[in-house]
Amino acid sequence: MNAETNGPQPIADPAEDDTVARLLRAAGNRPPVPSEDAAIVKAAARAEWQQTVRMERQKRRFTRLAGGLLAAAAAAILVLNTGVGDSLWRSVAPPVAQIATVTGKAVTSQVMIVEQNLHSPGDKLWAKDIVATASDNDTLPVRMVLQMASGASVRLDAGTRLLMQSSSALKLESGTVYVDSQGAKIELQTDWGMVTNVGTRYEVSVAPDKSWLRVRVREGAVQLADSQAKLQTISAGEELMTTADEPIVNKLSPCGPEWQWTQDTRLRAPFNVEEPLLHDALSWAAAEGGWELKFASRALAANIASTTVFGDIKDGSLEEALQVWTRSSNLSYRIEECVLHIE
Amino acid sequence: MRSNVFPAFQSDDRSLAKRILAGDEKAFEEFFEGQFPGLYRFALARLRDPDLTRDVVQTSICKAITHIKTYRGEASLTAWLFTICRYEISGHYRKNRRAPSPVELAEDQPEVRAALETAPMSFKGPEESLRRKELAKLVHATLDHLPVKYGQALEWKYVDGLSVKEIAQRLDVRPKAAESLLTRARKAFRDGYSSFGNDGGGLSLSPT
């Protein structure tokens, strides 16, 4: 294992090298650090880093402008307003997201372009695009699902205005979004601070008049970094409400009615795997419903891991899907206190 | 004392700091993944409270990032970060108006070091086992204080048994460069190990 194939080593004193080697071997590997702590610190460090980079870029931009480039900037604005710059940008930059689903009419616009475009599934979104869903409407609330290039899925409730910044950064100007991170890092900037996830599902709302921010965490944890870089961690089953007064943290059920809008059959994460395994199907339903999945026995769990399920559940509710899947496998289910029991 | 042991890495560290400030994702990953474990172990050994350690390390790293523009490469990035962390730990004790608990660190105790220096490399019996643990702490603390790639390369070679060629592949450099790095790493390790807990006195790493 330790064979050297690249010639003699340039060692000044082989005896000293031998001692270093024996010391290191006797000590063994350094102990690992807790991965959960690493993830939390990394999320905070990343938020800090991105804020630092943004400020640095702003400073550089300001310096350049102050250097006498006002004429060039004016020309660039002219180009953008004619749409030429926008087309050029879109032809070279990769899109940051794609619209997966729209219920009703949603519009997008570019930051510097007044014209708004109606959007439909399959349309791509670039940095600086603004996505807006109309206010709630009794017959057909306008909602939208974005598939981010980073892998995360973002659901927009009615009355939401969201600025695309990159495949992993968004600015929520107002309204409500539900993020299913799928392991990707998503930074959600608001006027109240930056919300960063640690592998999770969560919802963030900003009041239309920006008088409050609400963060609800269904799974995992998120961190809110305010303008003074003060960090607050919100964990699964908690709701943070921030107003002009002190922020308040309340307990929250991961399967309560607060999450109902995200379970609209048109919005939820797709489950269209060919020949899916029952375990995957149940895990998907549990994640969407905010339930903890529990099996009656280990043997049952092991059996389910190799069972294939059938049945199209595309337009059915989660409970209808559970009925189809469990019945076809001679099983039953019940939901009690946010736990999905499979028996 | 160790100011000029790794000039090549100070140049790399300056470059890394610039890339971090420019918004380079890979640079951020390299910085965090490389520095966090050592810094965490350093703080945990002094604070002995995992939650507090996490907070102190988080604050230290965030402060380092905020002030990364001021990093001039006069010391390694690791040394710079450890200095920030030391201030944070002292600040914590100052804020809470109490003196730090007497934390007995192997690297801070000359008598432990003296015993370890003369210890045989085979450890048998409970006393020897304890001695081995102390030795391990000292060696690990030394590795954590080295530039990240030095510590990694030494661990890969002498603990994990990787060849120079394999280390070169992991570091994405040519084998000759990896050999050269290992030579510098060994020297840095010897100097670092000698400087821990000694008042500037040298330590002879004589083979046993």
PDB file of N, CA, C and O in Angstrom, chain B residues 159-186:
ATOM      1  N   VAL B 159      -0.606   7.590   7.993  1.00  0.00           N
ATOM      2  CA  VAL B 159      -1.690   6.900   8.711  1.00  0.00           C
ATOM      3  C   VAL B 159      -2.482   6.015   7.756  1.00  0.00           C
ATOM      4  O   VAL B 159      -2.733   4.850   8.024  1.00  0.00           O
ATOM      5  N   ASP B 160      -2.845   6.593   6.599  1.00  0.00           N
ATOM      6  CA  ASP B 160      -3.666   5.826   5.655  1.00  0.00           C
ATOM      7  C   ASP B 160      -2.805   4.986   4.705  1.00  0.00           C
ATOM      8  O   ASP B 160      -3.330   4.158   3.969  1.00  0.00           O
ATOM      9  N   GLY B 161      -1.506   5.254   4.661  1.00  0.00           N
ATOM     10  CA  GLY B 161      -0.605   4.441   3.842  1.00  0.00           C
ATOM     11  C   GLY B 161      -0.681   4.684   2.358  1.00  0.00           C
ATOM     12  O   GLY B 161      -0.392   3.787   1.552  1.00  0.00           O
ATOM     13  N   LEU B 162      -1.095   5.868   1.947  1.00  0.00           N
ATOM     14  CA  LEU B 162      -1.151   6.158   0.508  1.00  0.00           C
ATOM     15  C   LEU B 162       0.258   6.384  -0.041  1.00  0.00           C
ATOM     16  O   LEU B 162       1.147   6.856   0.672  1.00  0.00           O
ATOM     17  N   SER B 163       0.436   6.075  -1.327  1.00  0.00           N
ATOM     18  CA  SER B 163       1.718   6.334  -1.983  1.00  0.00           C
ATOM     19  C   SER B 163       1.778   7.809  -2.399  1.00  0.00           C
ATOM     20  O   SER B 163       0.748   8.504  -2.427  1.00  0.00           O
ATOM     21  N   VAL B 164       2.972   8.250  -2.749  1.00  0.00           N
ATOM     22  CA  VAL B 164       3.130   9.638  -3.206  1.00  0.00           C
ATOM     23  C   VAL B 164       2.262   9.886  -4.437  1.00  0.00           C
ATOM     24  O   VAL B 164       1.646  10.947  -4.595  1.00  0.00           O
ATOM     25  N   LYS B 165       2.216   8.864  -5.290  1.00  0.00           N
ATOM     26  CA  LYS B 165       1.423   9.006  -6.525  1.00  0.00           C
ATOM     27  C   LYS B 165      -0.064   9.233  -6.184  1.00  0.00           C
ATOM     28  O   LYS B 165      -0.735  10.090  -6.758  1.00  0.00           O
ATOM     29  N   GLU B 166      -0.543   8.454  -5.219  1.00  0.00           N
ATOM     30  CA  GLU B 166      -1.957   8.594  -4.830  1.00  0.00           C
ATOM     31  C   GLU B 166      -2.220   9.960  -4.174  1.00  0.00           C
ATOM     32  O   GLU B 166      -3.252  10.575  -4.403  1.00  0.00           O
ATOM     33  N   ILE B 167      -1.254  10.405  -3.381  1.00  0.00           N
ATOM     34  CA  ILE B 167      -1.403  11.720  -2.747  1.00  0.00           C
ATOM     35  C   ILE B 167      -1.407  12.816  -3.812  1.00  0.00           C
ATOM     36  O   ILE B 167      -2.201  13.760  -3.756  1.00  0.00           O
ATOM     37  N   ALA B 168      -0.529  12.645  -4.805  1.00  0.00           N
ATOM     38  CA  ALA B 168      -0.470  13.620  -5.902  1.00  0.00           C
ATOM     39  C   ALA B 168      -1.819  13.703  -6.612  1.00  0.00           C
ATOM     40  O   ALA B 168      -2.301  14.788  -6.956  1.00  0.00           O
ATOM     41  N   GLN B 169      -2.425  12.536  -6.820  1.00  0.00           N
ATOM     42  CA  GLN B 169      -3.744  12.523  -7.485  1.00  0.00           C
ATOM     43  C   GLN B 169      -4.785  13.251  -6.645  1.00  0.00           C
ATOM     44  O   GLN B 169      -5.578  14.032  -7.150  1.00  0.00           O
ATOM     45  N   ARG B 170      -4.767  12.986  -5.345  1.00  0.00           N
ATOM     46  CA  ARG B 170      -5.759  13.644  -4.476  1.00  0.00           C
ATOM     47  C   ARG B 170      -5.565  15.150  -4.433  1.00  0.00           C
ATOM     48  O   ARG B 170      -6.525  15.906  -4.328  1.00  0.00           O
ATOM     49  N   LEU B 171      -4.309  15.574  -4.487  1.00  0.00           N
ATOM     50  CA  LEU B 171      -4.036  17.020  -4.422  1.00  0.00           C
ATOM     51  C   LEU B 171      -4.071  17.672  -5.804  1.00  0.00           C
ATOM     52  O   LEU B 171      -3.932  18.885  -5.918  1.00  0.00           O
ATOM     53  N   ASP B 172      -4.231  16.820  -6.819  1.00  0.00           N
ATOM     54  CA  ASP B 172      -4.260  17.313  -8.194  1.00  0.00           C
ATOM     55  C   ASP B 172      -2.953  18.039  -8.545  1.00  0.00           C
ATOM     56  O   ASP B 172      -2.969  19.135  -9.094  1.00  0.00           O
ATOM     57  N   VAL B 173      -1.842  17.419  -8.172  1.00  0.00           N
ATOM     58  CA  VAL B 173      -0.518  17.968  -8.525  1.00  0.00           C
ATOM     59  C   VAL B 173       0.331  16.818  -9.074  1.00  0.00           C
ATOM     60  O   VAL B 173      -0.062  15.643  -9.009  1.00  0.00           O
ATOM     61  N   ARG B 174       1.511  17.128  -9.613  1.00  0.00           N
ATOM     62  CA  ARG B 174       2.392  16.079 -10.112  1.00  0.00           C
ATOM     63  C   ARG B 174       3.092  15.402  -8.926  1.00  0.00           C
ATOM     64  O   ARG B 174       3.264  16.029  -7.867  1.00  0.00           O
ATOM     65  N   PRO B 175       3.550  14.131  -9.118  1.00  0.00           N
ATOM     66  CA  PRO B 175       4.197  13.427  -8.001  1.00  0.00           C
ATOM     67  C   PRO B 175       5.380  14.184  -7.413  1.00  0.00           C
ATOM     68  O   PRO B 175       5.580  14.184  -6.194  1.00  0.00           O
ATOM     69  N   LYS B 176       6.155  14.839  -8.283  1.00  0.00           N
ATOM     70  CA  LYS B 176       7.312  15.594  -7.769  1.00  0.00           C
ATOM     71  C   LYS B 176       6.854  16.696  -6.806  1.00  0.00           C
ATOM     72  O   LYS B 176       7.481  16.933  -5.767  1.00  0.00           O
ATOM     73  N   ALA B 177       5.757  17.362  -7.197  1.00  0.00           N
ATOM     74  CA  ALA B 177       5.228  18.444  -6.351  1.00  0.00           C
ATOM     75  C   ALA B 177       4.706  17.874  -5.032  1.00  0.00           C
ATOM     76  O   ALA B 177       4.864  18.482  -3.964  1.00  0.00           O
ATOM     77  N   ALA B 178       4.128  16.673  -5.101  1.00  0.00           N
ATOM     78  CA  ALA B 178       3.616  16.042  -3.880  1.00  0.00           C
ATOM     79  C   ALA B 178       4.778  15.665  -2.957  1.00  0.00           C
ATOM     80  O   ALA B 178       4.695  15.817  -1.738  1.00  0.00           O
ATOM     81  N   GLU B 179       5.873  15.161  -3.551  1.00  0.00           N
ATOM     82  CA  GLU B 179       7.064  14.820  -2.745  1.00  0.00           C
ATOM     83  C   GLU B 179       7.592  16.055  -2.037  1.00  0.00           C
ATOM     84  O   GLU B 179       7.924  16.029  -0.853  1.00  0.00           O
ATOM     85  N   SER B 180       7.681  17.125  -2.808  1.00  0.00           N
ATOM     86  CA  SER B 180       8.198  18.370  -2.259  1.00  0.00           C
ATOM     87  C   SER B 180       7.287  18.866  -1.128  1.00  0.00           C
ATOM     88  O   SER B 180       7.740  19.325  -0.082  1.00  0.00           O
ATOM     89  N   LEU B 181       5.988  18.741  -1.360  1.00  0.00           N
ATOM     90  CA  LEU B 181       5.018  19.172  -0.341  1.00  0.00           C
ATOM     91  C   LEU B 181       5.176  18.338   0.937  1.00  0.00           C
ATOM     92  O   LEU B 181       5.149  18.867   2.044  1.00  0.00           O
ATOM     93  N   LEU B 182       5.389  17.020   0.748  1.00  0.00           N
ATOM     94  CA  LEU B 182       5.558  16.154   1.920  1.00  0.00           C
ATOM     95  C   LEU B 182       6.810  16.530   2.703  1.00  0.00           C
ATOM     96  O   LEU B 182       6.802  16.506   3.944  1.00  0.00           O
ATOM     97  N   THR B 183       7.848  16.895   1.985  1.00  0.00           N
ATOM     98  CA  THR B 183       9.081  17.302   2.669  1.00  0.00           C
ATOM     99  C   THR B 183       8.822  18.552   3.510  1.00  0.00           C
ATOM    100  O   THR B 183       9.213  18.630   4.682  1.00  0.00           O
ATOM    101  N   ARG B 184       8.147  19.513   2.894  1.00  0.00           N
ATOM    102  CA  ARG B 184       7.842  20.747   3.638  1.00  0.00           C
ATOM    103  C   ARG B 184       6.897  20.448   4.805  1.00  0.00           C
ATOM    104  O   ARG B 184       7.008  21.015   5.892  1.00  0.00           O
ATOM    105  N   ALA B 185       5.957  19.532   4.552  1.00  0.00           N
ATOM    106  CA  ALA B 185       4.973  19.195   5.591  1.00  0.00           C
ATOM    107  C   ALA B 185       5.670  18.546   6.791  1.00  0.00           C
ATOM    108  O   ALA B 185       5.343  18.835   7.940  1.00  0.00           O
ATOM    109  N   ARG B 186       6.631  17.660   6.494  1.00  0.00           N
ATOM    110  CA  ARG B 186       7.355  17.000   7.592  1.00  0.00           C
ATOM    111  C   ARG B 186       8.117  18.034   8.414  1.00  0.00           C
ATOM    112  O   ARG B 186       8.121  17.996   9.633  1.00  0.00           O
TER     113      ARG B 186
END
